[in-house]
PDB file of C-alpha atoms in Angstrom:
ATOM      1  CA  UNK A1167      -0.166  -0.023   0.044  1.00  0.00           C
ATOM      2  CA  UNK A1168       1.507   3.423  -1.271  1.00  0.00           C
ATOM      3  CA  UNK A1169       0.687   6.280   1.294  1.00  0.00           C
ATOM      4  CA  UNK A1170      -0.064   9.881  -0.583  1.00  0.00           C
ATOM      5  CA  UNK A1171      -1.179  13.003   0.886  1.00  0.00           C
ATOM      6  CA  UNK A1172      -2.611  16.038  -0.911  1.00  0.00           C
ATOM      7  CA  UNK A1173      -2.334  19.390   0.617  1.00  0.00           C
ATOM      8  CA  UNK A1174      -4.109  22.254  -1.321  1.00  0.00           C
ATOM      9  CA  UNK A1175      -6.403  24.910  -0.308  1.00  0.00           C
ATOM     10  CA  UNK A1176      -8.362  24.364  -3.903  1.00  0.00           C
ATOM     11  CA  UNK A1177     -10.940  21.913  -3.241  1.00  0.00           C
ATOM     12  CA  UNK A1178     -11.132  21.072  -7.052  1.00  0.00           C
ATOM     13  CA  UNK A1179      -7.345  20.525  -7.666  1.00  0.00           C
ATOM     14  CA  UNK A1180      -7.210  17.962  -4.553  1.00  0.00           C
ATOM     15  CA  UNK A1181     -10.723  16.428  -6.802  1.00  0.00           C
ATOM     16  CA  UNK A1182      -8.765  16.021  -9.857  1.00  0.00           C
ATOM     17  CA  UNK A1183      -5.644  14.432  -8.004  1.00  0.00           C
ATOM     18  CA  UNK A1184      -7.617  12.199  -6.469  1.00  0.00           C
ATOM     19  CA  UNK A1185      -9.649  11.166  -9.717  1.00  0.00           C
ATOM     20  CA  UNK A1186      -6.085  10.797 -11.649  1.00  0.00           C
ATOM     21  CA  UNK A1187      -4.637   8.400  -8.479  1.00  0.00           C
ATOM     22  CA  UNK A1188      -8.135   6.585  -8.513  1.00  0.00           C
ATOM     23  CA  UNK A1189      -7.794   5.668 -12.296  1.00  0.00           C
ATOM     24  CA  UNK A1190      -4.154   5.084 -12.079  1.00  0.00           C
ATOM     25  CA  UNK A1191      -4.918   2.378  -8.944  1.00  0.00           C
ATOM     26  CA  UNK A1192      -7.432   0.408 -11.585  1.00  0.00           C
ATOM     27  CA  UNK A1193      -5.281   0.627 -14.521  1.00  0.00           C
ATOM     28  CA  UNK A1194      -2.003  -0.242 -12.687  1.00  0.00           C
ATOM     29  CA  UNK A1195      -3.370  -2.620 -10.173  1.00  0.00           C
ATOM     30  CA  UNK A1196      -1.651  -0.580  -7.658  1.00  0.00           C
ATOM     31  CA  UNK A1197      -3.318   0.017  -4.002  1.00  0.00           C
ATOM     32  CA  UNK A1198      -2.881   3.712  -2.526  1.00  0.00           C
ATOM     33  CA  UNK A1199      -4.040   5.171   0.998  1.00  0.00           C
ATOM     34  CA  UNK A1200      -4.641   8.830   0.118  1.00  0.00           C
ATOM     35  CA  UNK A1201      -5.436  11.398   2.514  1.00  0.00           C
ATOM     36  CA  UNK A1202      -6.481  15.466   1.657  1.00  0.00           C
ATOM     37  CA  UNK A1203      -5.610  18.350   3.640  1.00  0.00           C
ATOM     38  CA  UNK A1204      -6.790  21.761   3.116  1.00  0.00           C
ATOM     39  CA  UNK A1205      -3.582  23.508   4.528  1.00  0.00           C
ATOM     40  CA  UNK A1206      -0.562  23.231   5.855  1.00  0.00           C
ATOM     41  CA  UNK A1207      -0.987  23.292   9.425  1.00  0.00           C
ATOM     42  CA  UNK A1208      -3.829  20.036   8.741  1.00  0.00           C
ATOM     43  CA  UNK A1209      -0.701  18.118   7.423  1.00  0.00           C
ATOM     44  CA  UNK A1210       1.666  19.168   9.995  1.00  0.00           C
ATOM     45  CA  UNK A1211      -0.439  17.660  12.656  1.00  0.00           C
ATOM     46  CA  UNK A1212      -0.446  14.022  11.074  1.00  0.00           C
ATOM     47  CA  UNK A1213       2.523  11.529  11.730  1.00  0.00           C
ATOM     48  CA  UNK A1214       3.932  12.350   8.159  1.00  0.00           C
ATOM     49  CA  UNK A1215       4.237   8.783   7.270  1.00  0.00           C
ATOM     50  CA  UNK A1216       3.789   9.248   3.682  1.00  0.00           C
ATOM     51  CA  UNK A1217       5.117   7.617   0.343  1.00  0.00           C
ATOM     52  CA  UNK A1218       4.473  10.899  -1.628  1.00  0.00           C
ATOM     53  CA  UNK A1219       3.126  14.444  -0.661  1.00  0.00           C
ATOM     54  CA  UNK A1220       1.117  16.415  -3.503  1.00  0.00           C
ATOM     55  CA  UNK A1221       1.792  20.207  -1.764  1.00  0.00           C
ATOM     56  CA  UNK A1222       0.714  23.417  -2.902  1.00  0.00           C
ATOM     57  CA  UNK A1223       2.964  26.305  -2.506  1.00  0.00           C
ATOM     58  CA  UNK A1224       0.742  29.312  -2.593  1.00  0.00           C
ATOM     59  CA  UNK A1225      -1.606  28.505   0.501  1.00  0.00           C
ATOM     60  CA  UNK A1226      -3.147  30.834   3.078  1.00  0.00           C
ATOM     61  CA  UNK A1227      -1.501  30.270   6.462  1.00  0.00           C
ATOM     62  CA  UNK A1228       1.718  28.396   6.330  1.00  0.00           C
ATOM     63  CA  UNK A1229       2.514  28.526   2.220  1.00  0.00           C
ATOM     64  CA  UNK A1230       3.932  25.378   0.989  1.00  0.00           C
ATOM     65  CA  UNK A1231       7.515  25.998   0.999  1.00  0.00           C
ATOM     66  CA  UNK A1232       7.351  26.802   4.567  1.00  0.00           C
ATOM     67  CA  UNK A1233       5.339  23.959   5.089  1.00  0.00           C
ATOM     68  CA  UNK A1234       8.041  21.848   3.145  1.00  0.00           C
ATOM     69  CA  UNK A1235      10.824  22.853   5.462  1.00  0.00           C
ATOM     70  CA  UNK A1236       8.900  21.720   8.446  1.00  0.00           C
ATOM     71  CA  UNK A1237       8.152  18.331   6.955  1.00  0.00           C
ATOM     72  CA  UNK A1238      11.921  17.753   6.365  1.00  0.00           C
ATOM     73  CA  UNK A1239      12.814  18.399  10.112  1.00  0.00           C
ATOM     74  CA  UNK A1240      10.677  15.515  11.133  1.00  0.00           C
ATOM     75  CA  UNK A1241      10.870  13.514   7.979  1.00  0.00           C
ATOM     76  CA  UNK A1242      13.439  13.162   5.199  1.00  0.00           C
ATOM     77  CA  UNK A1243      11.591  10.175   3.325  1.00  0.00           C
ATOM     78  CA  UNK A1244       8.550  11.318   2.138  1.00  0.00           C
ATOM     79  CA  UNK A1245       9.008  12.534  -1.617  1.00  0.00           C
ATOM     80  CA  UNK A1246       7.123  15.899  -1.989  1.00  0.00           C
ATOM     81  CA  UNK A1247       5.742  17.198  -5.393  1.00  0.00           C
ATOM     82  CA  UNK A1248       5.210  20.682  -5.812  1.00  0.00           C
ATOM     83  CA  UNK A1249       1.702  21.905  -7.268  1.00  0.00           C
ATOM     84  CA  UNK A1250       2.292  25.448  -8.195  1.00  0.00           C
ATOM     85  CA  UNK A1251       1.411  28.054 -11.011  1.00  0.00           C
ATOM     86  CA  UNK A1252       4.648  29.574 -10.898  1.00  0.00           C
ATOM     87  CA  UNK A1253       7.617  27.259 -12.256  1.00  0.00           C
ATOM     88  CA  UNK A1254      10.399  29.423 -10.854  1.00  0.00           C
ATOM     89  CA  UNK A1255       9.557  28.369  -7.505  1.00  0.00           C
ATOM     90  CA  UNK A1256      11.965  25.601  -8.191  1.00  0.00           C
ATOM     91  CA  UNK A1257      14.762  27.503  -7.694  1.00  0.00           C
ATOM     92  CA  UNK A1258      13.776  28.238  -4.035  1.00  0.00           C
ATOM     93  CA  UNK A1259      13.307  24.791  -2.780  1.00  0.00           C
ATOM     94  CA  UNK A1260      16.376  23.055  -3.227  1.00  0.00           C
ATOM     95  CA  UNK A1261      16.891  22.316   0.351  1.00  0.00           C
ATOM     96  CA  UNK A1262      13.780  19.946   0.631  1.00  0.00           C
ATOM     97  CA  UNK A1263      15.085  17.834  -2.198  1.00  0.00           C
ATOM     98  CA  UNK A1264      11.573  17.875  -3.928  1.00  0.00           C
ATOM     99  CA  UNK A1265      10.689  14.969  -6.203  1.00  0.00           C
ATOM    100  CA  UNK A1266       8.639  16.752  -9.143  1.00  0.00           C
ATOM    101  CA  UNK A1267       6.905  19.635 -10.139  1.00  0.00           C
ATOM    102  CA  UNK A1268       3.174  19.830 -11.373  1.00  0.00           C
ATOM    103  CA  UNK A1269       2.551  23.371 -12.638  1.00  0.00           C
ATOM    104  CA  UNK A1270      -1.287  24.338 -13.046  1.00  0.00           C
ATOM    105  CA  UNK A1271      -3.280  24.112 -14.699  1.00  0.00           C
ATOM    106  CA  UNK A1272      -2.296  20.356 -15.445  1.00  0.00           C
ATOM    107  CA  UNK A1273      -3.747  17.569 -17.471  1.00  0.00           C
ATOM    108  CA  UNK A1274      -4.540  14.284 -16.030  1.00  0.00           C
ATOM    109  CA  UNK A1275      -1.401  12.729 -17.648  1.00  0.00           C
ATOM    110  CA  UNK A1276       0.814  14.710 -15.436  1.00  0.00           C
ATOM    111  CA  UNK A1277      -0.176  13.402 -12.197  1.00  0.00           C
ATOM    112  CA  UNK A1278       0.147   9.580 -13.974  1.00  0.00           C
ATOM    113  CA  UNK A1279       3.731  10.784 -15.003  1.00  0.00           C
ATOM    114  CA  UNK A1280       4.287  11.630 -11.483  1.00  0.00           C
ATOM    115  CA  UNK A1281       2.661   8.342 -10.150  1.00  0.00           C
ATOM    116  CA  UNK A1282       4.864   6.194 -12.833  1.00  0.00           C
ATOM    117  CA  UNK A1283       8.157   8.061 -11.684  1.00  0.00           C
ATOM    118  CA  UNK A1284       7.198   7.287  -7.886  1.00  0.00           C
ATOM    119  CA  UNK A1285       6.572   3.692  -8.925  1.00  0.00           C
ATOM    120  CA  UNK A1286       9.681   3.343 -10.590  1.00  0.00           C
ATOM    121  CA  UNK A1287      11.798   4.873  -7.816  1.00  0.00           C
ATOM    122  CA  UNK A1288      10.289   2.562  -4.937  1.00  0.00           C
ATOM    123  CA  UNK A1289      10.967  -0.057  -7.141  1.00  0.00           C
ATOM    124  CA  UNK A1290      14.389   0.708  -7.374  1.00  0.00           C
ATOM    125  CA  UNK A1291      14.887   1.455  -3.861  1.00  0.00           C
ATOM    126  CA  UNK A1292      13.161  -1.402  -2.259  1.00  0.00           C
ATOM    127  CA  UNK A1293      16.056  -3.050  -1.427  1.00  0.00           C
ATOM    128  CA  UNK A1294      17.238  -3.134   2.508  1.00  0.00           C
ATOM    129  CA  UNK A1295      18.632  -0.033   3.150  1.00  0.00           C
ATOM    130  CA  UNK A1296      22.568   0.165   2.551  1.00  0.00           C
ATOM    131  CA  UNK A1297      24.428  -0.763   6.071  1.00  0.00           C
ATOM    132  CA  UNK A1298      28.382   0.070   6.225  1.00  0.00           C
ATOM    133  CA  UNK A1299      30.809  -1.587   8.362  1.00  0.00           C
ATOM    134  CA  UNK A1300      33.507   1.175   9.988  1.00  0.00           C
ATOM    135  CA  UNK A1301      36.415   0.864  12.364  1.00  0.00           C
ATOM    136  CA  UNK A1302      35.205   1.833  15.053  1.00  0.00           C
ATOM    137  CA  UNK A1303      37.884   2.899  18.113  1.00  0.00           C
ATOM    138  CA  UNK A1304      36.036   0.248  20.056  1.00  0.00           C
ATOM    139  CA  UNK A1305      35.366  -2.670  17.385  1.00  0.00           C
ATOM    140  CA  UNK A1306      33.572  -2.807  14.573  1.00  0.00           C
ATOM    141  CA  UNK A1307      30.471  -0.047  14.012  1.00  0.00           C
ATOM    142  CA  UNK A1308      27.675  -0.701  11.633  1.00  0.00           C
ATOM    143  CA  UNK A1309      25.696   2.597  10.384  1.00  0.00           C
ATOM    144  CA  UNK A1310      22.887   3.028   7.967  1.00  0.00           C
ATOM    145  CA  UNK A1311      24.711   5.086   4.909  1.00  0.00           C
ATOM    146  CA  UNK A1312      21.427   7.202   4.603  1.00  0.00           C
ATOM    147  CA  UNK A1313      21.836   8.354   8.245  1.00  0.00           C
ATOM    148  CA  UNK A1314      25.332   9.757   8.046  1.00  0.00           C
ATOM    149  CA  UNK A1315      25.578  13.232   7.571  1.00  0.00           C
ATOM    150  CA  UNK A1316      29.431  14.234   7.861  1.00  0.00           C
ATOM    151  CA  UNK A1317      32.812  12.457   7.701  1.00  0.00           C
ATOM    152  CA  UNK A1318      35.575  14.797   9.437  1.00  0.00           C
ATOM    153  CA  UNK A1319      39.291  13.857   9.400  1.00  0.00           C
ATOM    154  CA  UNK A1320      40.873  15.089  12.439  1.00  0.00           C
ATOM    155  CA  UNK A1321      44.278  13.698  12.001  1.00  0.00           C
ATOM    156  CA  UNK A1322      46.410  10.491  12.707  1.00  0.00           C
ATOM    157  CA  UNK A1323      44.029   8.440  10.665  1.00  0.00           C
ATOM    158  CA  UNK A1324      41.096   9.312  12.812  1.00  0.00           C
ATOM    159  CA  UNK A1325      37.311  10.160  11.591  1.00  0.00           C
ATOM    160  CA  UNK A1326      34.619  11.830  13.161  1.00  0.00           C
ATOM    161  CA  UNK A1327      30.916  10.491  11.768  1.00  0.00           C
ATOM    162  CA  UNK A1328      28.354  12.848  12.478  1.00  0.00           C
ATOM    163  CA  UNK A1329      24.544  11.344  12.132  1.00  0.00           C
ATOM    164  CA  UNK A1330      21.714  13.384  13.092  1.00  0.00           C
ATOM    165  CA  UNK A1331      22.208  13.259  17.133  1.00  0.00           C
ATOM    166  CA  UNK A1332      25.100  11.123  17.707  1.00  0.00           C
ATOM    167  CA  UNK A1333      29.052  11.107  16.859  1.00  0.00           C
ATOM    168  CA  UNK A1334      31.347   8.202  16.572  1.00  0.00           C
ATOM    169  CA  UNK A1335      34.970   8.120  16.214  1.00  0.00           C
ATOM    170  CA  UNK A1336      36.499   5.435  13.674  1.00  0.00           C
ATOM    171  CA  UNK A1337      39.944   4.654  12.133  1.00  0.00           C
ATOM    172  CA  UNK A1338      41.036   5.145   8.438  1.00  0.00           C
ATOM    173  CA  UNK A1339      41.271   7.920   5.862  1.00  0.00           C
ATOM    174  CA  UNK A1340      38.575   9.776   3.663  1.00  0.00           C
ATOM    175  CA  UNK A1341      39.837   7.815   0.878  1.00  0.00           C
ATOM    176  CA  UNK A1342      39.220   4.685   2.583  1.00  0.00           C
ATOM    177  CA  UNK A1343      35.608   5.890   2.970  1.00  0.00           C
ATOM    178  CA  UNK A1344      35.047   6.883  -0.463  1.00  0.00           C
ATOM    179  CA  UNK A1345      36.301   3.361  -1.659  1.00  0.00           C
ATOM    180  CA  UNK A1346      33.416   1.851   0.965  1.00  0.00           C
ATOM    181  CA  UNK A1347      30.581   4.052   0.563  1.00  0.00           C
ATOM    182  CA  UNK A1348      30.271   3.958  -3.319  1.00  0.00           C
ATOM    183  CA  UNK A1349      27.440   6.503  -3.350  1.00  0.00           C
ATOM    184  CA  UNK A1350      26.861   9.516  -5.580  1.00  0.00           C
ATOM    185  CA  UNK A1351      25.130  11.240  -2.566  1.00  0.00           C
ATOM    186  CA  UNK A1352      28.669  11.779  -0.939  1.00  0.00           C
ATOM    187  CA  UNK A1353      30.855  14.639  -1.972  1.00  0.00           C
ATOM    188  CA  UNK A1354      34.134  15.958  -0.413  1.00  0.00           C
ATOM    189  CA  UNK A1355      34.064  20.019  -0.145  1.00  0.00           C
ATOM    190  CA  UNK A1356      37.385  20.043   1.700  1.00  0.00           C
ATOM    191  CA  UNK A1357      40.068  18.077   2.135  1.00  0.00           C
ATOM    192  CA  UNK A1358      39.121  17.345   5.780  1.00  0.00           C
ATOM    193  CA  UNK A1359      35.440  16.510   5.162  1.00  0.00           C
ATOM    194  CA  UNK A1360      33.035  14.064   3.605  1.00  0.00           C
ATOM    195  CA  UNK A1361      29.164  15.367   3.326  1.00  0.00           C
ATOM    196  CA  UNK A1362      26.060  13.826   2.535  1.00  0.00           C
ATOM    197  CA  UNK A1363      23.941  16.030   0.014  1.00  0.00           C
ATOM    198  CA  UNK A1364      21.051  14.526   1.038  1.00  0.00           C
ATOM    199  CA  UNK A1365      21.350  16.440   4.301  1.00  0.00           C
ATOM    200  CA  UNK A1366      22.564  19.706   3.091  1.00  0.00           C
ATOM    201  CA  UNK A1367      19.994  22.785   4.203  1.00  0.00           C
ATOM    202  CA  UNK A1368      21.822  25.645   2.945  1.00  0.00           C
ATOM    203  CA  UNK A1369      25.223  27.298   1.516  1.00  0.00           C
ATOM    204  CA  UNK A1370      26.453  30.747   2.690  1.00  0.00           C
ATOM    205  CA  UNK A1371      29.506  31.746   0.733  1.00  0.00           C
ATOM    206  CA  UNK A1372      32.155  29.034   1.933  1.00  0.00           C
ATOM    207  CA  UNK A1373      29.905  27.330   4.088  1.00  0.00           C
ATOM    208  CA  UNK A1374      27.398  24.586   4.080  1.00  0.00           C
ATOM    209  CA  UNK A1375      24.992  23.657   6.764  1.00  0.00           C
ATOM    210  CA  UNK A1376      23.396  20.466   7.533  1.00  0.00           C
ATOM    211  CA  UNK A1377      19.670  19.777   8.575  1.00  0.00           C
ATOM    212  CA  UNK A1378      20.950  19.132  12.151  1.00  0.00           C
ATOM    213  CA  UNK A1379      23.357  22.518  12.495  1.00  0.00           C
ATOM    214  CA  UNK A1380      26.571  21.066  11.398  1.00  0.00           C
ATOM    215  CA  UNK A1381      28.919  23.707   9.519  1.00  0.00           C
ATOM    216  CA  UNK A1382      31.304  22.178   6.883  1.00  0.00           C
ATOM    217  CA  UNK A1383      33.767  24.340   5.056  1.00  0.00           C
ATOM    218  CA  UNK A1384      34.117  24.382   1.133  1.00  0.00           C
ATOM    219  CA  UNK A1385      37.697  25.139  -0.048  1.00  0.00           C
ATOM    220  CA  UNK A1386      38.099  27.639  -2.748  1.00  0.00           C
ATOM    221  CA  UNK A1387      40.127  25.432  -4.934  1.00  0.00           C
ATOM    222  CA  UNK A1388      37.222  22.913  -4.898  1.00  0.00           C
ATOM    223  CA  UNK A1389      34.281  25.349  -4.994  1.00  0.00           C
ATOM    224  CA  UNK A1390      33.729  24.864  -8.809  1.00  0.00           C
ATOM    225  CA  UNK A1391      33.925  21.451  -8.306  1.00  0.00           C
ATOM    226  CA  UNK A1392      31.105  21.131  -5.689  1.00  0.00           C
ATOM    227  CA  UNK A1393      28.874  23.622  -7.406  1.00  0.00           C
ATOM    228  CA  UNK A1394      29.056  21.157  -9.944  1.00  0.00           C
ATOM    229  CA  UNK A1395      28.475  18.110  -7.876  1.00  0.00           C
ATOM    230  CA  UNK A1396      25.678  19.483  -6.258  1.00  0.00           C
ATOM    231  CA  UNK A1397      24.408  20.907  -9.442  1.00  0.00           C
ATOM    232  CA  UNK A1398      23.984  17.244 -10.639  1.00  0.00           C
ATOM    233  CA  UNK A1399      22.755  15.966  -7.512  1.00  0.00           C
ATOM    234  CA  UNK A1400      19.988  18.657  -7.533  1.00  0.00           C
ATOM    235  CA  UNK A1401      18.648  18.120 -11.035  1.00  0.00           C
ATOM    236  CA  UNK A1402      18.475  14.360  -9.846  1.00  0.00           C
ATOM    237  CA  UNK A1403      15.325  15.353  -7.617  1.00  0.00           C
ATOM    238  CA  UNK A1404      14.053  18.457  -9.354  1.00  0.00           C
ATOM    239  CA  UNK A1405      12.690  16.779 -12.561  1.00  0.00           C
ATOM    240  CA  UNK A1406      10.391  19.381 -14.269  1.00  0.00           C
ATOM    241  CA  UNK A1407       7.873  18.666 -17.310  1.00  0.00           C
TER     242      UNK A1407
END
């Protein structure tokens, strides 16, 4: 069962998306559990356990961009699809890693395209979350790769690993880490750091900030390469019609 939330202050838009999902369910033999909300406040009151969220940007009260930022503080998993009258909002939303954009007015087939992408994504990522084994100071350390925010090399073959709320000390070099993780989500903006781009919240000059408040410097000589890598990463998430 795939769980979907629709948050829009236009009842007609909610009805249209629901109709598209229902027709898709019948034609593709996929079960959906659909919930609808008229504002961001109502959506944020729920447990936020959705596979996909259709989110209107321009709503009274908390707008869609702010709602998405608040969602990301408690839920990194849900895929957010912005529903908007203005495609330029895409440039303001990289930090929440949107799954797609739907520009109003839209045809029913556009929602079908989003659902196709969702099914494909869930199928490709249905395997058990990747867990890596690191050389902890007190023995082997197992961590889910998606939960790692930053690796910081502190010298003498010692690395600090930062997750959302914990830190761990391991042995090795950053080149050892890159050889182990095999993930395009990680990049090295500085000789002493590797950061998971999934958890970047914002950029400010030569400093990156993660969603849990960590600060990571960008070396001047690595700035262009990092910008290219991050742009590639963002384009993977922002797929416009």
